[in-house]
XYZ file of C-alpha atoms in Angstrom:
96
model
C 7.236 -1.759 20.700
C 10.057 -3.965 19.539
C 10.524 -5.951 16.336
C 8.949 -9.128 17.613
C 5.844 -7.230 18.739
C 5.520 -5.687 15.364
C 5.910 -9.014 13.662
C 3.241 -10.458 15.961
C 0.796 -7.635 15.115
C 1.448 -8.032 11.378
C 0.892 -11.799 11.599
C -2.308 -11.277 13.571
C -3.891 -8.643 11.329
C -2.324 -8.891 7.843
C -4.787 -11.375 6.295
C -7.805 -9.692 7.907
C -6.806 -6.188 6.690
C -5.891 -7.558 3.296
C -9.325 -9.061 2.821
C -10.959 -5.854 4.074
C -9.013 -3.820 1.508
C -9.518 -6.359 -1.254
C -13.345 -6.130 -0.890
C -13.258 -2.333 -0.783
C -11.118 -1.936 -3.980
C -13.223 -4.283 -6.165
C -10.871 -7.212 -5.732
C -7.831 -5.457 -7.168
C -5.152 -7.647 -5.557
C -2.200 -5.449 -6.330
C -3.896 -2.313 -4.884
C -5.067 -4.204 -1.767
C -1.495 -5.395 -1.144
C -0.144 -1.886 -1.602
C -2.706 -0.473 0.819
C -1.921 -3.059 3.484
C 1.785 -2.423 3.075
C 1.083 1.357 3.593
C -0.894 0.564 6.779
C 1.898 -1.472 8.271
C 4.569 0.992 7.223
C 2.650 3.678 9.104
C 2.409 1.347 12.129
C 6.175 0.889 11.938
C 6.762 4.651 11.733
C 4.355 5.519 14.597
C 4.730 2.486 16.893
C 6.284 4.608 19.598
C 3.217 6.798 19.943
C 0.679 4.054 20.102
C 0.409 3.454 23.789
C -2.833 2.095 25.194
C -4.352 1.931 21.720
C -6.788 -0.652 20.363
C -4.480 -1.819 17.568
C -7.231 -3.603 15.625
C -9.325 -0.499 15.563
C -6.334 1.640 14.632
C -5.295 -0.633 11.790
C -8.837 -0.703 10.338
C -9.079 3.042 10.686
C -5.851 3.595 8.841
C -6.818 1.056 6.136
C -10.104 2.916 5.633
C -8.218 6.201 5.198
C -5.758 4.655 2.731
C -8.684 3.264 0.672
C -10.222 6.721 0.539
C -6.924 8.196 -0.525
C -6.679 5.610 -3.326
C -10.147 6.456 -4.633
C -9.374 10.188 -4.608
C -6.166 9.560 -6.485
C -8.007 7.362 -9.045
C -10.624 10.106 -9.468
C -7.917 12.707 -10.119
C -6.286 10.482 -12.729
C -9.610 9.855 -14.442
C -10.260 13.591 -14.601
C -7.008 14.123 -16.521
C -7.779 11.196 -18.859
C -11.510 11.244 -19.514
C -13.084 8.140 -21.049
C -14.625 10.323 -23.829
C -11.292 10.360 -25.698
C -11.627 7.759 -28.516
C -9.150 4.946 -28.345
C -7.775 3.861 -31.657
C -8.292 0.211 -32.181
C -5.618 -1.782 -34.003
C -6.690 -3.462 -37.153
C -6.360 -7.232 -37.077
C -5.620 -8.817 -40.378
C -6.660 -12.478 -40.451
C -4.070 -14.995 -41.505
C -5.306 -17.309 -44.246
């Protein structure tokens, strides 16, 4: 797979995979973009071993795995920082 083939694949599937990820991560645009970038980076790394593969299915499969990884990571972070810790609110002094 050469550079033009990779560009063609990215052009064909980027928007579709982005919207898939966006829906799955509760419309967090930054996270969705990061996930799509990870999917296409993996495609770039493994393009030599993807012979006779349904690329659309492969891209969706990888996107789903990346979404699961993101949720696991978020769950770990929340376990370290539970929401039961009170957050100190700043006091706002009205200007008269």
